[in-house]
Tab-separated table of C-alpha atoms and ligand atoms in Angstrom:
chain	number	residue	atom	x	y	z
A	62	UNK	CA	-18.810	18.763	34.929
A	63	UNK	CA	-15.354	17.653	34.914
A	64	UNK	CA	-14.871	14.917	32.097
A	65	UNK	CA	-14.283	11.430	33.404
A	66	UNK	CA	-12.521	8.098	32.464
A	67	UNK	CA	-14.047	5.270	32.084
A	68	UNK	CA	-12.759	1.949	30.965
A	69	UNK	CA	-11.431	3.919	27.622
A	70	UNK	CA	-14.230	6.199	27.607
A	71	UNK	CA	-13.952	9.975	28.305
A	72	UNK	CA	-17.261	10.838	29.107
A	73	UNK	CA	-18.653	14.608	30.003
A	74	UNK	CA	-20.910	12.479	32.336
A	75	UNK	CA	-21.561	9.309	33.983
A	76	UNK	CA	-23.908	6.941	32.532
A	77	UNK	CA	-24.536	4.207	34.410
A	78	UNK	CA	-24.294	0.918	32.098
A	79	UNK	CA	-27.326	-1.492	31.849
A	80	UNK	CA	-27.283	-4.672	30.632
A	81	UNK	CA	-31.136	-6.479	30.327
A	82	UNK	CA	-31.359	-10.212	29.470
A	83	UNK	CA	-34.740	-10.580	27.796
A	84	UNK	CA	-35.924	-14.409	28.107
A	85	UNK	CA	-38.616	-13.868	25.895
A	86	UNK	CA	-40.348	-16.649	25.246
A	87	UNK	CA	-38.276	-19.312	27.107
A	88	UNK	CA	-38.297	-20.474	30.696
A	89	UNK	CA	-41.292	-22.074	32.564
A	90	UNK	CA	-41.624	-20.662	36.391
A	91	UNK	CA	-38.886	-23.599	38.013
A	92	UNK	CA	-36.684	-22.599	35.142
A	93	UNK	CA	-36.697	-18.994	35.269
A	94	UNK	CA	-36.599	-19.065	39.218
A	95	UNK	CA	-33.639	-20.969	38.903
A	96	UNK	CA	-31.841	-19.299	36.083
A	97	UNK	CA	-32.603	-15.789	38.280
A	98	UNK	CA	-31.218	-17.913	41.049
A	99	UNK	CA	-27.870	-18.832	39.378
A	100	UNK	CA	-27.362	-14.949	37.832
A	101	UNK	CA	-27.897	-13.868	41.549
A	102	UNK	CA	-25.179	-15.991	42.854
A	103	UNK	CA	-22.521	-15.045	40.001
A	104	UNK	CA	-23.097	-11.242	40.666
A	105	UNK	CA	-20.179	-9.549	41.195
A	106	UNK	CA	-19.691	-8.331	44.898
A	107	UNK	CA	-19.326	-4.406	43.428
A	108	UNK	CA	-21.770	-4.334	40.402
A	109	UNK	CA	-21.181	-0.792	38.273
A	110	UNK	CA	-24.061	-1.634	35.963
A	111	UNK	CA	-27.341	-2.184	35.997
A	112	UNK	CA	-28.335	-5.797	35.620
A	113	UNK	CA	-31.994	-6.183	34.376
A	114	UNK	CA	-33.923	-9.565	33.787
A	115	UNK	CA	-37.391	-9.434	31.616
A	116	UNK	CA	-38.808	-12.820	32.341
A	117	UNK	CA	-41.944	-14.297	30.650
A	118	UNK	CA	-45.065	-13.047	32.477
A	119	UNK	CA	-46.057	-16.092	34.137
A	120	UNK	CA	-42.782	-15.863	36.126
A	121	UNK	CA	-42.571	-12.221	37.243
A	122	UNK	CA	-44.022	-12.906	40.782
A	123	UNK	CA	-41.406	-15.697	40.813
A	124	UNK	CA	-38.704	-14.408	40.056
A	125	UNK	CA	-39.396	-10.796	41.496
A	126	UNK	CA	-38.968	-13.476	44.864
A	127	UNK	CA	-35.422	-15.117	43.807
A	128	UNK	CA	-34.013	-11.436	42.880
A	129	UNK	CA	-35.686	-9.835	45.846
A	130	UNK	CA	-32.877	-7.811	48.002
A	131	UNK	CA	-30.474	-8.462	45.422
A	132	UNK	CA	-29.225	-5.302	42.702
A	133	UNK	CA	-31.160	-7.199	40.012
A	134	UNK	CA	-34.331	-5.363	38.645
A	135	UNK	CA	-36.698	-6.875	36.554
A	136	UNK	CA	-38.796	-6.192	33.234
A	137	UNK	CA	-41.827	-6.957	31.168
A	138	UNK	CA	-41.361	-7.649	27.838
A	139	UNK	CA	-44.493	-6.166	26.944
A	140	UNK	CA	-47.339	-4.273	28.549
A	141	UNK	CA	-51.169	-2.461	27.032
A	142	UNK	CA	-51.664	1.475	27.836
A	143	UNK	CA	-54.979	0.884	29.365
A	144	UNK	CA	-55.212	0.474	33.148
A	145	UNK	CA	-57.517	-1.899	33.173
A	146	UNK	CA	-61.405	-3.393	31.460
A	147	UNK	CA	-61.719	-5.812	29.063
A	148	UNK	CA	-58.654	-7.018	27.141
A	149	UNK	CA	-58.091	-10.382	27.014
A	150	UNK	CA	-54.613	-11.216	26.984
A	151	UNK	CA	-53.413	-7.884	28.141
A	152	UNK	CA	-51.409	-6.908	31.051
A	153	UNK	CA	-51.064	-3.230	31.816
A	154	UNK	CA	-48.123	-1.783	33.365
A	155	UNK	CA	-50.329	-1.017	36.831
A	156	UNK	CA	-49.981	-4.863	36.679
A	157	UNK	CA	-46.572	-4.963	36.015
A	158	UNK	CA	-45.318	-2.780	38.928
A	159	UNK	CA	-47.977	-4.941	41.172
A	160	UNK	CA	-45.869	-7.861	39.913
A	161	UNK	CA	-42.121	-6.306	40.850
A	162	UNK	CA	-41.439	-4.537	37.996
A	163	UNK	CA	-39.713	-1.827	37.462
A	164	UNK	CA	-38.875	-1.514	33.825
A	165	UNK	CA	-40.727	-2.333	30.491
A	166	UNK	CA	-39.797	-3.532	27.095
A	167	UNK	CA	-41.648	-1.876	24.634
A	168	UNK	CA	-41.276	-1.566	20.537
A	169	UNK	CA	-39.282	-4.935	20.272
A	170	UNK	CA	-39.171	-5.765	16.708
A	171	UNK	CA	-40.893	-9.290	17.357
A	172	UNK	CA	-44.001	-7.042	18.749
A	173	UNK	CA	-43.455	-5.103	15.679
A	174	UNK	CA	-43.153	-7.725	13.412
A	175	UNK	CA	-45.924	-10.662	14.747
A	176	UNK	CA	-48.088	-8.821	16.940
A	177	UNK	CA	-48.679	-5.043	15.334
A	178	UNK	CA	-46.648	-3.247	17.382
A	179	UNK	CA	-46.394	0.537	15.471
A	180	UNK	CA	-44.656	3.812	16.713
A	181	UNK	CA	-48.281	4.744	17.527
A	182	UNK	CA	-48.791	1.786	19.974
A	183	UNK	CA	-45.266	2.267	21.486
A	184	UNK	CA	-45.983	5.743	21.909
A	185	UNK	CA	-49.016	5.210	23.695
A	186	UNK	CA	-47.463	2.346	26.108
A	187	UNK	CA	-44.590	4.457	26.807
A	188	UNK	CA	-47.089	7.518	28.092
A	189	UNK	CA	-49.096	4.642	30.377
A	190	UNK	CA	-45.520	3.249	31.802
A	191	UNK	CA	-43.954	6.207	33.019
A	192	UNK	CA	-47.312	7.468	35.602
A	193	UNK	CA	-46.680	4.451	37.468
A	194	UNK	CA	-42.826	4.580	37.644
A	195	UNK	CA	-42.174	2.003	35.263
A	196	UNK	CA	-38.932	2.416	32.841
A	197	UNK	CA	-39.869	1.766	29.452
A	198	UNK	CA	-37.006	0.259	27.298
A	199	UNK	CA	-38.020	1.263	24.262
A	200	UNK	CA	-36.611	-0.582	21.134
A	201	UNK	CA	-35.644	0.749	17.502
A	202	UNK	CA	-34.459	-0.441	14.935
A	203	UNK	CA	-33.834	-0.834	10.952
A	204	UNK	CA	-34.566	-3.560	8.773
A	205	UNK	CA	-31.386	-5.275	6.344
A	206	UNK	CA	-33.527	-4.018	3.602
A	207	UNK	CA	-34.024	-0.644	5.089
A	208	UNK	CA	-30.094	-0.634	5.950
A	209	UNK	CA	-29.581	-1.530	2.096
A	210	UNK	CA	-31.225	1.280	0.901
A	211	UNK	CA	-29.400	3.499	2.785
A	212	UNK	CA	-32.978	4.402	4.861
A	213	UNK	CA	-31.398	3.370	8.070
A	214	UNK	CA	-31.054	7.130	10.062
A	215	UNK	CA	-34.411	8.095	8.223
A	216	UNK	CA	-35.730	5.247	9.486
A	217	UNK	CA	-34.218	5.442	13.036
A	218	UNK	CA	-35.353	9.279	13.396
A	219	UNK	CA	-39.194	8.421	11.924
A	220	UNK	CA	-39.618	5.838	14.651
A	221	UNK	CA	-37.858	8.390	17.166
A	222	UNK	CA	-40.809	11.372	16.708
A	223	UNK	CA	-43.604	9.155	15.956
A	224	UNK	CA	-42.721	6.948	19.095
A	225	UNK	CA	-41.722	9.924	21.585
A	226	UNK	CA	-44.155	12.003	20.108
A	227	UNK	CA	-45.508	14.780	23.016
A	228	UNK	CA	-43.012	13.157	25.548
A	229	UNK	CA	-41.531	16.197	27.254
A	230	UNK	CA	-37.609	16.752	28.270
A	231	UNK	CA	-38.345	15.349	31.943
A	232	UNK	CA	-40.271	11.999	30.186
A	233	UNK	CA	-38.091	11.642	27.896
A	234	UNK	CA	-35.060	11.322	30.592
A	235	UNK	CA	-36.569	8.715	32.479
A	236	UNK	CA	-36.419	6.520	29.135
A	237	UNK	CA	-33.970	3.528	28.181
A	238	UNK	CA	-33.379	3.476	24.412
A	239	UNK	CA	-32.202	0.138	22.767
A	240	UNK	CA	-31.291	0.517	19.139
A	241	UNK	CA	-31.194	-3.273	17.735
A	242	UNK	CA	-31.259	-3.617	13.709
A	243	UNK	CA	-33.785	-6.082	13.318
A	244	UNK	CA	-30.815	-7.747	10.965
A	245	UNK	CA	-29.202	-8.397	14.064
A	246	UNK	CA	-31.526	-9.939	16.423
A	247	UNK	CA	-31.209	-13.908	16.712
A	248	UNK	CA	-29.290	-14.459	13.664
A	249	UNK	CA	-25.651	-14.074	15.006
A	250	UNK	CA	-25.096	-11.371	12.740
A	251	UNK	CA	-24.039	-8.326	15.062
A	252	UNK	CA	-23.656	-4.603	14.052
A	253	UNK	CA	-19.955	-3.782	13.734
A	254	UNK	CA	-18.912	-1.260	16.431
A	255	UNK	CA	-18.892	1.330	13.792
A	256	UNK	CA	-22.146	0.838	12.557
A	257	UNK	CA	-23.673	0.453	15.939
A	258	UNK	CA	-21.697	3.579	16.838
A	259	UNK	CA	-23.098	5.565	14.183
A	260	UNK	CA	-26.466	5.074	15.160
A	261	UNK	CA	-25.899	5.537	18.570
A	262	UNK	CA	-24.565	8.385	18.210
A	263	UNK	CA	-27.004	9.661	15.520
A	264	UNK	CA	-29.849	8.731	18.277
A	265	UNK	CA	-27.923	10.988	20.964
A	266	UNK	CA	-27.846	13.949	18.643
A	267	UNK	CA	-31.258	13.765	17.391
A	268	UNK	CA	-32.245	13.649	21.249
A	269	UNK	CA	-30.008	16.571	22.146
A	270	UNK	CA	-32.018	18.681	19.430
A	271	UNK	CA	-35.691	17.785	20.557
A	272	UNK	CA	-35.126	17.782	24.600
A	273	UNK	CA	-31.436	19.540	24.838
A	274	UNK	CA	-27.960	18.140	25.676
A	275	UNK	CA	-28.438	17.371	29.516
A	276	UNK	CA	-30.898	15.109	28.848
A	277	UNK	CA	-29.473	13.146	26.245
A	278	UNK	CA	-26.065	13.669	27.768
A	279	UNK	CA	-27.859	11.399	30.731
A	280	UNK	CA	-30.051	8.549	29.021
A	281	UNK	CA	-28.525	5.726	28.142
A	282	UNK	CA	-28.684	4.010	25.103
A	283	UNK	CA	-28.250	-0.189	24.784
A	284	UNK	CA	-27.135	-2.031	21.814
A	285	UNK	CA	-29.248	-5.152	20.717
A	286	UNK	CA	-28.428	-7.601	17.989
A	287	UNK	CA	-26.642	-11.237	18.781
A	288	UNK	CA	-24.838	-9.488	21.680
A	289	UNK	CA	-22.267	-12.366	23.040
A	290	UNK	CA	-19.344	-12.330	25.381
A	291	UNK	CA	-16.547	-12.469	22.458
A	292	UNK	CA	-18.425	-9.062	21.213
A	293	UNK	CA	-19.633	-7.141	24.336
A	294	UNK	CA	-16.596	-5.729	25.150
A	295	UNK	CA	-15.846	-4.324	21.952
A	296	UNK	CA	-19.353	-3.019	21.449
A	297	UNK	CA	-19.258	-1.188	24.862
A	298	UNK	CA	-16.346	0.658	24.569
A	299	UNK	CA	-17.825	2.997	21.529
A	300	UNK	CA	-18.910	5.994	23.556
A	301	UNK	CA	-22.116	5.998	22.715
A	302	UNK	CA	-22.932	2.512	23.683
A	303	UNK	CA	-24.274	2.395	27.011
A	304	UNK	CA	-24.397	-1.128	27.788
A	305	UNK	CA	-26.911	-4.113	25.938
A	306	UNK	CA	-30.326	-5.699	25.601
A	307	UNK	CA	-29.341	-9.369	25.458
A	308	UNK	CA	-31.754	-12.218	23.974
A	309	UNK	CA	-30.534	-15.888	23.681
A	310	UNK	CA	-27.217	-15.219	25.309
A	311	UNK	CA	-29.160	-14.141	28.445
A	312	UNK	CA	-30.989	-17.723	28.335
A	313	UNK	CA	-27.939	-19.363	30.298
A	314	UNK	CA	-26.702	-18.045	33.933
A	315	UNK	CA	-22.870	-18.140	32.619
A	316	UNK	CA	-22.875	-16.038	29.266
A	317	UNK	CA	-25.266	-13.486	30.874
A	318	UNK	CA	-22.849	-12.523	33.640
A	319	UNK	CA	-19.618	-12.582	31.112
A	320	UNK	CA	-21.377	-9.871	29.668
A	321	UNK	CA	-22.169	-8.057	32.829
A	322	UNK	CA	-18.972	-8.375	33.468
A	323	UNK	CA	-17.768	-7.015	30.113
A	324	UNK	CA	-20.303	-4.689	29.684
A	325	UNK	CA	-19.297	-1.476	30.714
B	550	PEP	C1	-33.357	-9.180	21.717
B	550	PEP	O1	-34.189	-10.010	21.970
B	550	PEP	O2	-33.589	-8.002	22.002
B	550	PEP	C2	-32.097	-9.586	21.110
B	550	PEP	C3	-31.221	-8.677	20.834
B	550	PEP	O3	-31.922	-10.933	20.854
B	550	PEP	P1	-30.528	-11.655	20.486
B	550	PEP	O4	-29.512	-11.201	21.502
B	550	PEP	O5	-30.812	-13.113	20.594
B	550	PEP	O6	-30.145	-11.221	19.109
């Protein structure tokens, strides 16, 4: 394949950029509808990245209505491997797709941290998602401690086999990965460039030995961590950066779409 420029980039192939806004938990159902409303009408007539919103639950019906027709897709932020019986609370990702979905958070670090999530339990969700066409997003990252002891790639590559574990080439191409150092996440403190580079490119590698280099030539791997409009642009011109999985700055209409814009 003939290499290709892109915005800076030479790439050996074309990956399209993605940038998700997860809301998590903000936005009742008029607020959401309306925020999905505003990020509709800002889209930019020729969009060359995927734009991806992961709503609360409650407002997945709605908002799968506001976006409907429209190049946005939308997300859970969560979802249980079982189909269905008796879980209270849980929503599993037959649910999801009922609902409009057609991607899936899974392995945030605030499942990880206040709700149990391990590389067990992400594996397991990520092996229900994909039979019913779902795209599971699935999120890794280090701790500052873990960074400070110099664990960070050991880290990155234990919660890579434990959470792909059994996930063949042709699964394992229809997944988003998100690499957001938990350091990162809400506190304004963003990965340098470099260091996000390294471990996205550490992650590509590590992929291109378990399912080959096509594959991990084609899956596209988001950076997470305080991701803003002054940084995007910065951010997603390492090569390895394939776009961004954005929390509070996806919360208002006008910095999500600067980084759409910026994004790629
Ligand atoms: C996130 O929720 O995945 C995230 C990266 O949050 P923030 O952008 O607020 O750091």
């Amino acid at each position: 394949m003939p290499n290709i420029q892109r915005k800076g980039k030479i790439m050996t192939q074309i990956r399209t950029p993605m940038v998700a806004g997860n809301w998590k938990m903000h936005k009742t159902v008029a607020e959401a509808q309306a925020l999905a409303r505003e990020i509709r009408r800002g889209l930019p007539a020729s969009l060359d990245v995927d734009v991806v919103l992961a709503p609360p639950y409650t407002a997945l019906s709605a908002v799968a209505r506001e976006i409907h027709g429209s190049p946005l897709a939308l997300a859970g932020q969560d979802v249980f491997w079982e189909t269905q019986g008796a879980y209270t609370g849980a929503i599993s990702p037959l649910m999801l797709a009922d609902a409009g979905c057609r991607l899936v958070i899974i392995g945030h670090s605030e499942r990880r941290q206040y709700f149990g999530e391990t590389d067990a339990t992400v594996n397991k969700k990520i092996k229900a998602a994909l039979p019913v066409g779902l795209t599971p997003i699935v999120c890794i990252g280090e701790t500052l401690a873990q960074r400070e002891a110099q664990e960070t790639l050991a880290v990155i590559a234990s919660q890579l086999s434990n959470g792909l574990l059994g996930l063949g080439p042709s699964e394992v191409g229809r997944l988003v990965i998100a690499y957001e150092p938990v350091w990162a996440i809400g506190t304004g403190r963003t990965a340098t460039p470099a260091q996000a580079q390294e471990v996205h490119h550490f992650i590509r590698r590590w992929l291109q030995d378990q399912v080959g280099a096509p594959v991990a030539e084609g899956l596209r791997i988001l950076y997470g961590g305080s991701v803003t409009p002054e940084n995007i642009r910065e951010l997603s011109a390492a090569p390895d950066i394939d776009g961004a999985l954005v929390g509070g700055a996806s919360l208002k209409a006008e910095s999500f779409l600067k980084i759409v814009a910026l994004g790629r």
